[in-house]
CSV table of N, CA and C in Angstrom, one decimal:
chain,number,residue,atom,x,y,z
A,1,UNK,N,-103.9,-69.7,5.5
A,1,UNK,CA,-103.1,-68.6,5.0
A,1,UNK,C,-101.7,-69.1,4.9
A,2,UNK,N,-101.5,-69.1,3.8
A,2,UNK,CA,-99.6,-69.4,3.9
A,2,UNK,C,-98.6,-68.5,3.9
A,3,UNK,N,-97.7,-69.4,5.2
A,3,UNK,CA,-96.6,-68.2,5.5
A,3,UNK,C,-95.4,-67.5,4.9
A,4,UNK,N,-95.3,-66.4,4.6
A,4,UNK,CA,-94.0,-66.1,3.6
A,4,UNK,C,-92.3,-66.3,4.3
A,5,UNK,N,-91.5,-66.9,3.8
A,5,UNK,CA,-90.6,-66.8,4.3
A,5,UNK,C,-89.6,-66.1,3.8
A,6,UNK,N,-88.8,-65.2,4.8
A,6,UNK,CA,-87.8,-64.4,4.2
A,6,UNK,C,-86.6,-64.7,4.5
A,7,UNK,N,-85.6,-64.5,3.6
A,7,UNK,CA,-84.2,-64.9,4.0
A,7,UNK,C,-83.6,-64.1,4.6
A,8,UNK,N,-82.5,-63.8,5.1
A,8,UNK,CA,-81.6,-62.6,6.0
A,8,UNK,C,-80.3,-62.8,5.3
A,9,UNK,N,-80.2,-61.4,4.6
A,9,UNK,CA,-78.9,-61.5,3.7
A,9,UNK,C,-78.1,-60.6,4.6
A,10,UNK,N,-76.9,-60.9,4.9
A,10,UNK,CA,-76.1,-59.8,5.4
A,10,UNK,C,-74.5,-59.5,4.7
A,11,UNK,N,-74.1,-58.3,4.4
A,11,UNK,CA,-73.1,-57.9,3.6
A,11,UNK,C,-72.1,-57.0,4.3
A,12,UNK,N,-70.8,-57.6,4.1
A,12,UNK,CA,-70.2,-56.7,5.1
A,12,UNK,C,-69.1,-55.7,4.1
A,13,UNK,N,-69.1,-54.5,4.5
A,13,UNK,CA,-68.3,-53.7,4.3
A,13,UNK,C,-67.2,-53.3,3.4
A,14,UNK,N,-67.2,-53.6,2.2
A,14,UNK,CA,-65.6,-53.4,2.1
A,14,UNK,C,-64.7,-52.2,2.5
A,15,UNK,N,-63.6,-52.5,2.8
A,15,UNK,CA,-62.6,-51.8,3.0
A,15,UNK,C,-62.1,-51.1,2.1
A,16,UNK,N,-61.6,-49.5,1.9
A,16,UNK,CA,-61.1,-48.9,0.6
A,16,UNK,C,-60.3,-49.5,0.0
A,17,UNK,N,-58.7,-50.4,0.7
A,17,UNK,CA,-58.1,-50.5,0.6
A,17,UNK,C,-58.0,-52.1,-0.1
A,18,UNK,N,-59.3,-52.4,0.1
A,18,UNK,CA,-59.8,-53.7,-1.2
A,18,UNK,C,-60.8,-53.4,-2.2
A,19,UNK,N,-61.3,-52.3,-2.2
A,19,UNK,CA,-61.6,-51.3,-3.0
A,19,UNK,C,-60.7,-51.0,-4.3
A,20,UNK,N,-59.3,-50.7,-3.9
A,20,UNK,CA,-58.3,-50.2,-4.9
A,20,UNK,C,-57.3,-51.7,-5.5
A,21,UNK,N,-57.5,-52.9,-4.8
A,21,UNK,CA,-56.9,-54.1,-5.4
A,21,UNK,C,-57.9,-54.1,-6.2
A,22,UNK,N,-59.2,-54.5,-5.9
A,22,UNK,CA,-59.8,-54.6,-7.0
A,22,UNK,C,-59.8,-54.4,-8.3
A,23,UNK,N,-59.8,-52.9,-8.6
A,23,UNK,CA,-59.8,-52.0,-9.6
A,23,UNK,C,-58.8,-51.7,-9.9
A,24,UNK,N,-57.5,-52.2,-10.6
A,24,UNK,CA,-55.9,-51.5,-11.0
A,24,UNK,C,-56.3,-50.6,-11.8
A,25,UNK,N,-55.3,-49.6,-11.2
A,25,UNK,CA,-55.0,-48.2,-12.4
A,25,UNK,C,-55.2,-48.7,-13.8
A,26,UNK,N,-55.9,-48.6,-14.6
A,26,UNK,CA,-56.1,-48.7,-15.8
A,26,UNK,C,-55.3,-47.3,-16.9
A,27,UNK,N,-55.3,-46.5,-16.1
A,27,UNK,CA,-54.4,-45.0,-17.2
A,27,UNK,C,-53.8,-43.8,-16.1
A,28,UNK,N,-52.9,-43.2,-16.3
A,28,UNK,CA,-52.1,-42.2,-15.6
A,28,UNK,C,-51.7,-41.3,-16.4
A,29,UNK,N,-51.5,-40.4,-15.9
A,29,UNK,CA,-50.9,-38.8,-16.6
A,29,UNK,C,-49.6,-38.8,-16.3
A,30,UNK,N,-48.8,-38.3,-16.6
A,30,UNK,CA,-47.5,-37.5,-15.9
A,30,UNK,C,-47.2,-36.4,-16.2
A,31,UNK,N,-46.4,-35.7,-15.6
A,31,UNK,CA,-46.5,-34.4,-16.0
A,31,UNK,C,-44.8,-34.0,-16.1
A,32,UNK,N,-44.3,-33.4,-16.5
A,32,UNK,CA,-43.2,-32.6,-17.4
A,32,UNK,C,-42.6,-31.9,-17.3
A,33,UNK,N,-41.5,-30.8,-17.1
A,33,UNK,CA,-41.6,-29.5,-17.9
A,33,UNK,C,-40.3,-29.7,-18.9
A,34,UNK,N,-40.7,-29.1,-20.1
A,34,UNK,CA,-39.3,-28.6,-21.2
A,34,UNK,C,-39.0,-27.4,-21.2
A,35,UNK,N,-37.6,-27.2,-21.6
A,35,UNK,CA,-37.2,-26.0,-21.3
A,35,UNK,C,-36.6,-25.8,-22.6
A,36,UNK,N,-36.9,-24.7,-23.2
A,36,UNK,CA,-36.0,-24.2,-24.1
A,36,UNK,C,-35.6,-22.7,-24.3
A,37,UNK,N,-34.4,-23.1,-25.0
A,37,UNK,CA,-33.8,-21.6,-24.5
A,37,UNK,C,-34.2,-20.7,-25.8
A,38,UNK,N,-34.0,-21.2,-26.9
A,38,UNK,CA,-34.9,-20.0,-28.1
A,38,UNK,C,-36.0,-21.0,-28.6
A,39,UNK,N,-36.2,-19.7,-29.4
A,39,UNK,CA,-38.1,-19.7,-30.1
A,39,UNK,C,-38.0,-21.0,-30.9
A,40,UNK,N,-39.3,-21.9,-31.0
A,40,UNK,CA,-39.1,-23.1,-31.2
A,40,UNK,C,-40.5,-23.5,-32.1
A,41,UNK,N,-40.3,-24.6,-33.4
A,41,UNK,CA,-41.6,-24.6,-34.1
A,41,UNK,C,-42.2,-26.1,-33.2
A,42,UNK,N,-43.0,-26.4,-33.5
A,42,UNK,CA,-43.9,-27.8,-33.2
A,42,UNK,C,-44.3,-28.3,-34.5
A,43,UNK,N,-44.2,-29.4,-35.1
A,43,UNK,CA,-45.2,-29.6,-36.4
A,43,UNK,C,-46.8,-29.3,-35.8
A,44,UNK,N,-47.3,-29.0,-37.0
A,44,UNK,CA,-49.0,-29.1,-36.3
A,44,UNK,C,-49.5,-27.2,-35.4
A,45,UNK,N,-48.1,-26.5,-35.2
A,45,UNK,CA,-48.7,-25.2,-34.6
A,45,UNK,C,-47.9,-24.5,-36.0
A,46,UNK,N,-48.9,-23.1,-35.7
A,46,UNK,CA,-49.4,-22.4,-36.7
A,46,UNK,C,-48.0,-21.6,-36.7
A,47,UNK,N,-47.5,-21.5,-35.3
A,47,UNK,CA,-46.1,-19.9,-34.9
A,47,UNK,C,-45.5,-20.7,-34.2
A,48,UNK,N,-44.1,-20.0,-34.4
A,48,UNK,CA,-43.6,-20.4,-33.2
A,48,UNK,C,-43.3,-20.1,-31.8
A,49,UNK,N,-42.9,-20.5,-31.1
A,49,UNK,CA,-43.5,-20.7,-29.6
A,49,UNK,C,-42.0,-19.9,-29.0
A,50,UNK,N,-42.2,-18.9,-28.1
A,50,UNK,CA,-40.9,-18.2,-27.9
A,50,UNK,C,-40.5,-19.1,-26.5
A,51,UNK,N,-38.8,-18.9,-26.3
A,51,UNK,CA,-38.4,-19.6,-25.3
A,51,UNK,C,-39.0,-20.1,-24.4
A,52,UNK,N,-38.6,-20.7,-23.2
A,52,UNK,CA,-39.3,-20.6,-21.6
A,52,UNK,C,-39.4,-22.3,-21.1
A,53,UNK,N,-40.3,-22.2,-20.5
A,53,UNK,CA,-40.3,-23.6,-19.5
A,53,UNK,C,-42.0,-23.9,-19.9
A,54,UNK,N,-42.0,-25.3,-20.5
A,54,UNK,CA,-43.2,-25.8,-21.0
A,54,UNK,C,-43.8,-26.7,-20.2
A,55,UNK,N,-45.3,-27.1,-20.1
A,55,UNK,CA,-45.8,-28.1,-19.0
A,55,UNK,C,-46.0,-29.3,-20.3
A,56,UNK,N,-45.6,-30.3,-19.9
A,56,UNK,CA,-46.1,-31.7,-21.4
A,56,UNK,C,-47.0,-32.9,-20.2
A,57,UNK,N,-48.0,-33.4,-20.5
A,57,UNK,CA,-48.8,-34.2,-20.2
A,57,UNK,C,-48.8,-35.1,-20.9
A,58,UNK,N,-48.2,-36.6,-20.5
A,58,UNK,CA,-48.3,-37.7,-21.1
A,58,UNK,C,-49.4,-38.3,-20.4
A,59,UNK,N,-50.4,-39.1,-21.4
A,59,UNK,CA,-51.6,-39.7,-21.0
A,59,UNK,C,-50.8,-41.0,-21.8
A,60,UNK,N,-51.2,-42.2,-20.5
A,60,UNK,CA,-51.1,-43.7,-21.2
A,60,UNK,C,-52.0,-44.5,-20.4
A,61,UNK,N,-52.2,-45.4,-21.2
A,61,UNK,CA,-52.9,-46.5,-20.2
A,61,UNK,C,-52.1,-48.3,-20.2
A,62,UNK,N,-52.7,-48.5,-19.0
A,62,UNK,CA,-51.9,-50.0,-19.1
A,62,UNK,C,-52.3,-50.9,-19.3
A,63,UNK,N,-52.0,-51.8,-20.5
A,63,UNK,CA,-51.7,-52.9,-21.1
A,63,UNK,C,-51.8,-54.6,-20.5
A,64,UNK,N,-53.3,-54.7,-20.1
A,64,UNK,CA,-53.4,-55.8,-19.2
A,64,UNK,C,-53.2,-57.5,-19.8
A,65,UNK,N,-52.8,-57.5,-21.2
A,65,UNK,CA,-52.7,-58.6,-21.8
A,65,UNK,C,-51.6,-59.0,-21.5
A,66,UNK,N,-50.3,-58.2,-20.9
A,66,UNK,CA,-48.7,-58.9,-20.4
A,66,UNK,C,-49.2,-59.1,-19.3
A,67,UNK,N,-48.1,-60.4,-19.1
A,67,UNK,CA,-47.5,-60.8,-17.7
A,67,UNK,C,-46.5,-59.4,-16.6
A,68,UNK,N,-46.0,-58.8,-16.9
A,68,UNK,CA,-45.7,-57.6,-16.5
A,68,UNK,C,-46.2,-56.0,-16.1
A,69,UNK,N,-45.5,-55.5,-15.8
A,69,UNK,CA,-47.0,-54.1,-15.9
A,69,UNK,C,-45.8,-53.3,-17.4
A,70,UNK,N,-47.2,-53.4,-18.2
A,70,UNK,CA,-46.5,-51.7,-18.9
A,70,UNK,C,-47.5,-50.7,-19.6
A,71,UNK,N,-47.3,-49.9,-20.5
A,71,UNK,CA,-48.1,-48.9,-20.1
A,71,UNK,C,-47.8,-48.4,-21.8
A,72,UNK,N,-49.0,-48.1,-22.4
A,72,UNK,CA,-49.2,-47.6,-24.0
A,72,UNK,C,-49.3,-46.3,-24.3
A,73,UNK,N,-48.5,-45.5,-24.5
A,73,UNK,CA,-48.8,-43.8,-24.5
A,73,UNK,C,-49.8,-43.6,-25.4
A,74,UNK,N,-50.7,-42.7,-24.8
A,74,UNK,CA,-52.1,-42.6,-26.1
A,74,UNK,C,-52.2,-41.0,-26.1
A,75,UNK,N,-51.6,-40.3,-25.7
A,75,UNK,CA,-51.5,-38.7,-26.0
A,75,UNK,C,-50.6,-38.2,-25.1
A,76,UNK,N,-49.7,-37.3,-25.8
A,76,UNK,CA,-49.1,-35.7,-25.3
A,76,UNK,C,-49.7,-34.6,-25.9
A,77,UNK,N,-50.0,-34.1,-24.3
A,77,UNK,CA,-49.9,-32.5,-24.7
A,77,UNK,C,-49.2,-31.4,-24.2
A,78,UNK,N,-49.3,-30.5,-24.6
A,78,UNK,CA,-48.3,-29.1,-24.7
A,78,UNK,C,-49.0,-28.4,-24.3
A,79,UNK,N,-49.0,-27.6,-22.8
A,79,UNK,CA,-49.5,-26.5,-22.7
A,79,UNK,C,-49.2,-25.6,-22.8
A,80,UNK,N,-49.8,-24.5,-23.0
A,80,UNK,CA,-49.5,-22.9,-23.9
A,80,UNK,C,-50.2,-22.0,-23.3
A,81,UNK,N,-49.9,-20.6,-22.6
A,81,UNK,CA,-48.2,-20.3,-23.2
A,81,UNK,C,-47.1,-20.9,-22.2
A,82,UNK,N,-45.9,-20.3,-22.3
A,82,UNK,CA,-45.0,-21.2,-21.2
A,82,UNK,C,-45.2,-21.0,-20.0
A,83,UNK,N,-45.3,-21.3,-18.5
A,83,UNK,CA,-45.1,-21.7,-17.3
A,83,UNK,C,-45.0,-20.1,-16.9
A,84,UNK,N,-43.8,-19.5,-17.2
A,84,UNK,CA,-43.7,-18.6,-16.3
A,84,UNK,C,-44.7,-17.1,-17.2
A,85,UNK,N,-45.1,-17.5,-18.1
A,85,UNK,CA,-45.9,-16.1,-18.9
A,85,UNK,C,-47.3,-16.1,-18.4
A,86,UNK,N,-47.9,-14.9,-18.0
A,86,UNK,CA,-48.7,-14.0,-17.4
A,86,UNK,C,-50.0,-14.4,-19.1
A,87,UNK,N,-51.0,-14.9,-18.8
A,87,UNK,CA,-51.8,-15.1,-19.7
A,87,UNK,C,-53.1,-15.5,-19.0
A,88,UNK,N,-54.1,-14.5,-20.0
A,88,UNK,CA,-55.4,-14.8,-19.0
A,88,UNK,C,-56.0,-16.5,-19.5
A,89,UNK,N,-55.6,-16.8,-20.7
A,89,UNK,CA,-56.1,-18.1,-21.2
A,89,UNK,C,-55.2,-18.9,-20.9
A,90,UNK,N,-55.3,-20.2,-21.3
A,90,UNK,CA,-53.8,-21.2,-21.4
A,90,UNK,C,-55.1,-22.5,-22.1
A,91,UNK,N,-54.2,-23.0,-23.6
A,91,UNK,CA,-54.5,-24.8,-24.1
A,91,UNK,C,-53.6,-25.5,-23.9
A,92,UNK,N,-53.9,-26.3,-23.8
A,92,UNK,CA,-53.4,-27.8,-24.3
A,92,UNK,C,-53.5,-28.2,-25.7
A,93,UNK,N,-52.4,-28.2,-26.3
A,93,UNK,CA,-52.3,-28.5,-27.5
A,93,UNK,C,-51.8,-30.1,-27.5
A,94,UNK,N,-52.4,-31.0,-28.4
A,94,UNK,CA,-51.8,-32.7,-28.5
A,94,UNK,C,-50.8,-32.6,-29.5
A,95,UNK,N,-49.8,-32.6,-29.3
A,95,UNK,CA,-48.4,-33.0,-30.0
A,95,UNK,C,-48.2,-34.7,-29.9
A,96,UNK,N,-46.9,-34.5,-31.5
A,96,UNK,CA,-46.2,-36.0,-31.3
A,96,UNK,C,-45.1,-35.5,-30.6
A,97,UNK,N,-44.9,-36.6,-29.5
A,97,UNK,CA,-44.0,-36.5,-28.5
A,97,UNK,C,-42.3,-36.6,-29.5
A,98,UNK,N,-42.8,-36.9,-30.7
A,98,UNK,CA,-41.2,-37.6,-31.9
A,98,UNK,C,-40.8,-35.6,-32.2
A,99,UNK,N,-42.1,-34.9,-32.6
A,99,UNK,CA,-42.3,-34.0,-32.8
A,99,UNK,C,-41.5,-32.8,-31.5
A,100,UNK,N,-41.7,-33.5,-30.3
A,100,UNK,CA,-41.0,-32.5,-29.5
A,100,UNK,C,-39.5,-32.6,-29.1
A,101,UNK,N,-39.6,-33.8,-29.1
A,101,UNK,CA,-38.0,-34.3,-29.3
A,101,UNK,C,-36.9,-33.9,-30.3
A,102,UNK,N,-37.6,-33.4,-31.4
A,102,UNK,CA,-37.2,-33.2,-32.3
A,102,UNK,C,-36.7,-31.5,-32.0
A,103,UNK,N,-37.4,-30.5,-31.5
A,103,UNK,CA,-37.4,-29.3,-31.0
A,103,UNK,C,-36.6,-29.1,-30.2
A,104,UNK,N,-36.4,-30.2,-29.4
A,104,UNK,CA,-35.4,-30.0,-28.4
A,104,UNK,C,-33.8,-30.0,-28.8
A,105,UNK,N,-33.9,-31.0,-29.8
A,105,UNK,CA,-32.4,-31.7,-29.9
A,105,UNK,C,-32.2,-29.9,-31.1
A,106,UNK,N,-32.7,-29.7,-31.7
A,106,UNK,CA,-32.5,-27.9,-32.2
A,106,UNK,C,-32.3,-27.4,-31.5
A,107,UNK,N,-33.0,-27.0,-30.4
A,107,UNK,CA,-32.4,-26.1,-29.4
A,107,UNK,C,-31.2,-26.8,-28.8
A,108,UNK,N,-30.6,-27.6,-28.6
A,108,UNK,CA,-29.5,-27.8,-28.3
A,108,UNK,C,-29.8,-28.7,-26.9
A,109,UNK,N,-31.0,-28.9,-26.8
A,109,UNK,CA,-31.2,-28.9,-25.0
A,109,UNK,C,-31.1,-30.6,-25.2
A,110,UNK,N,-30.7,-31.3,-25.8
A,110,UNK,CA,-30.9,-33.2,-26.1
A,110,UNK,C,-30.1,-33.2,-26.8
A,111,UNK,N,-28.7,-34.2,-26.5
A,111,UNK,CA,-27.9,-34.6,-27.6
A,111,UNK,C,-28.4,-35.8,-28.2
A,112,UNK,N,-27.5,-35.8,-29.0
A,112,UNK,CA,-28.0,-37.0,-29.7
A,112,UNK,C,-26.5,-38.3,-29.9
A,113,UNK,N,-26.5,-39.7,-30.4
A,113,UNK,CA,-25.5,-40.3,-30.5
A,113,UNK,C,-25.1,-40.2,-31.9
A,114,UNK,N,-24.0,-40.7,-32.3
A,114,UNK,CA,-23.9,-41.6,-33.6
A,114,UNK,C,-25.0,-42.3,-34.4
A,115,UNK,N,-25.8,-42.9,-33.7
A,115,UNK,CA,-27.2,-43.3,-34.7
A,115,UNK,C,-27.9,-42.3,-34.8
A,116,UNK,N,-28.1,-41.3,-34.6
A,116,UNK,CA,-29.1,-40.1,-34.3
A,116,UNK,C,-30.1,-40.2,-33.6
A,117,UNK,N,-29.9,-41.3,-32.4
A,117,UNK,CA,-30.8,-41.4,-31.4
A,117,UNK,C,-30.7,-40.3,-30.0
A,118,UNK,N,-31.8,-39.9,-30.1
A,118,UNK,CA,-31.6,-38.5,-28.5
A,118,UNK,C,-31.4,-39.5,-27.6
A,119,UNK,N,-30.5,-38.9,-26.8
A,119,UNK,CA,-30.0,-39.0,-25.5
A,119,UNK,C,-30.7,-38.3,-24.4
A,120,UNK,N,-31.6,-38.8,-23.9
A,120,UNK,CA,-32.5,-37.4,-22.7
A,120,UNK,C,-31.9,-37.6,-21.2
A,121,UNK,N,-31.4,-38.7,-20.8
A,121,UNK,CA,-30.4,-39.1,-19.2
A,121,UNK,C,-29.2,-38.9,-19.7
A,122,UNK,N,-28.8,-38.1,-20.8
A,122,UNK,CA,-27.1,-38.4,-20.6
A,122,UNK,C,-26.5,-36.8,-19.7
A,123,UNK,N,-27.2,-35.8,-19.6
A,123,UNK,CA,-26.9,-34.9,-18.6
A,123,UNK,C,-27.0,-35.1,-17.1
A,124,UNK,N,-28.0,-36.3,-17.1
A,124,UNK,CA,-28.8,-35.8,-15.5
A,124,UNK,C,-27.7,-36.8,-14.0
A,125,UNK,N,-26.8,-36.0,-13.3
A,125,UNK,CA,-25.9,-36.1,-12.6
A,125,UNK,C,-26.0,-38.0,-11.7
A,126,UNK,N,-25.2,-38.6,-11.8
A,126,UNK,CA,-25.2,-39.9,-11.6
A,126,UNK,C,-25.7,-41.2,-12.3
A,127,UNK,N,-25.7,-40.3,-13.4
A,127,UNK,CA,-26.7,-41.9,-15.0
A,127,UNK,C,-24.7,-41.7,-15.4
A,128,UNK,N,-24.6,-42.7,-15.7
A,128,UNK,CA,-23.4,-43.5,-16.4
A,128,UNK,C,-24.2,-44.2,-18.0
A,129,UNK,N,-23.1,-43.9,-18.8
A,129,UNK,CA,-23.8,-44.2,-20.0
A,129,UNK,C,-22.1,-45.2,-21.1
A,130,UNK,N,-22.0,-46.2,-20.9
A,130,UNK,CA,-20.8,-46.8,-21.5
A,130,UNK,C,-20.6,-46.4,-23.0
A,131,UNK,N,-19.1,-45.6,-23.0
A,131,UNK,CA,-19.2,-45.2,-24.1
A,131,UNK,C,-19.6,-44.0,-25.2
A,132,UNK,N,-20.7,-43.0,-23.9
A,132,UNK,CA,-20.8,-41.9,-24.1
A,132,UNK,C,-20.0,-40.8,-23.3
A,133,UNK,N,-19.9,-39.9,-23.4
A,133,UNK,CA,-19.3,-39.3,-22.3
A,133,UNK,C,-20.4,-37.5,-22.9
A,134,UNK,N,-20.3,-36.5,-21.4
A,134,UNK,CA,-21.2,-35.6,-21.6
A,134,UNK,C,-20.5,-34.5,-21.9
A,135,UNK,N,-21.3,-33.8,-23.2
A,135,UNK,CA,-20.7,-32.7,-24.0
A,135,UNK,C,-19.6,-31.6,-23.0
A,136,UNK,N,-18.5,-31.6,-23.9
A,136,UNK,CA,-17.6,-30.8,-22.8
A,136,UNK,C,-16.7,-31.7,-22.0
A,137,UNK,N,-16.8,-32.7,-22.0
A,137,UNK,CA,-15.6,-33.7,-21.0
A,137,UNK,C,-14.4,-33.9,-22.1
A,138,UNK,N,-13.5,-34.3,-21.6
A,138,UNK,CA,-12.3,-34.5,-21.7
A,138,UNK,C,-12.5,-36.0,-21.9
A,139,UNK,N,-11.8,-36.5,-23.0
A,139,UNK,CA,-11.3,-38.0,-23.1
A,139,UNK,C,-10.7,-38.7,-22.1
């Protein structure tokens, strides 16, 4: 009769925390809010959207072909209605983010420079910007 022989495989554990080297973030969300003070269109919606404080969800994923980390925006969305309004439903609507920028700098809430590029850090208290100075200052 011939004897079978078996091998003895033993595996140890991984730890979560080699768990998560392993696998990098491949995509992240972030989250938002815009605020506008009047009623505002979006390309792509049907009405326009009355004042208030909005939730935007940027979906990106990152870009493993650099030497660096960075990150490809692959959707915004707009949720509806605004933040503080009482609604039994709420969507997410996918906007171009060019598209909301664009809304903003109307409502007044985004300046813009000389090129007509929006400015989104030029209000926010300790960003220094050479050469711009913030609406309302003094030369």
């Amino acid at each position: 009769m011939a004897q079978r022989r078996h091998a003895v495989v033993s595996f140890a554990p991984l730890k979560a925390s080699a768990l998560l080297k392993a696998t990098p973030m491949s995509a992240r969300s972030t989250e938002t809010t815009v605020t506008f003070n009047h009623a505002f269109q979006i390309k792509g919606l049907d009405e326009r959207l009355p004042p208030g404080t909005y939730l935007v969800v940027t979906e990106e994923e990152r870009l493993d072909s650099l030497s660096f980390p960075a990150w490809h925006r692959t959707g915004t969305q707009l949720h509806l209605p605004a933040i503080a309004t009482a609604s039994a439903t709420r969507q997410a609507v996918t906007i171009d983010p060019e598209d909301l920028t664009l809304a903003l700098i109307a409502d007044g809430r985004m300046p813009i420079d000389r090129s007509g590029a929006a400015l989104p850090d030029i209000e926010r208290p300790g960003v220094e910007r050479p050469g711009v100075r913030p609406a309302g200052s003094k030369a």
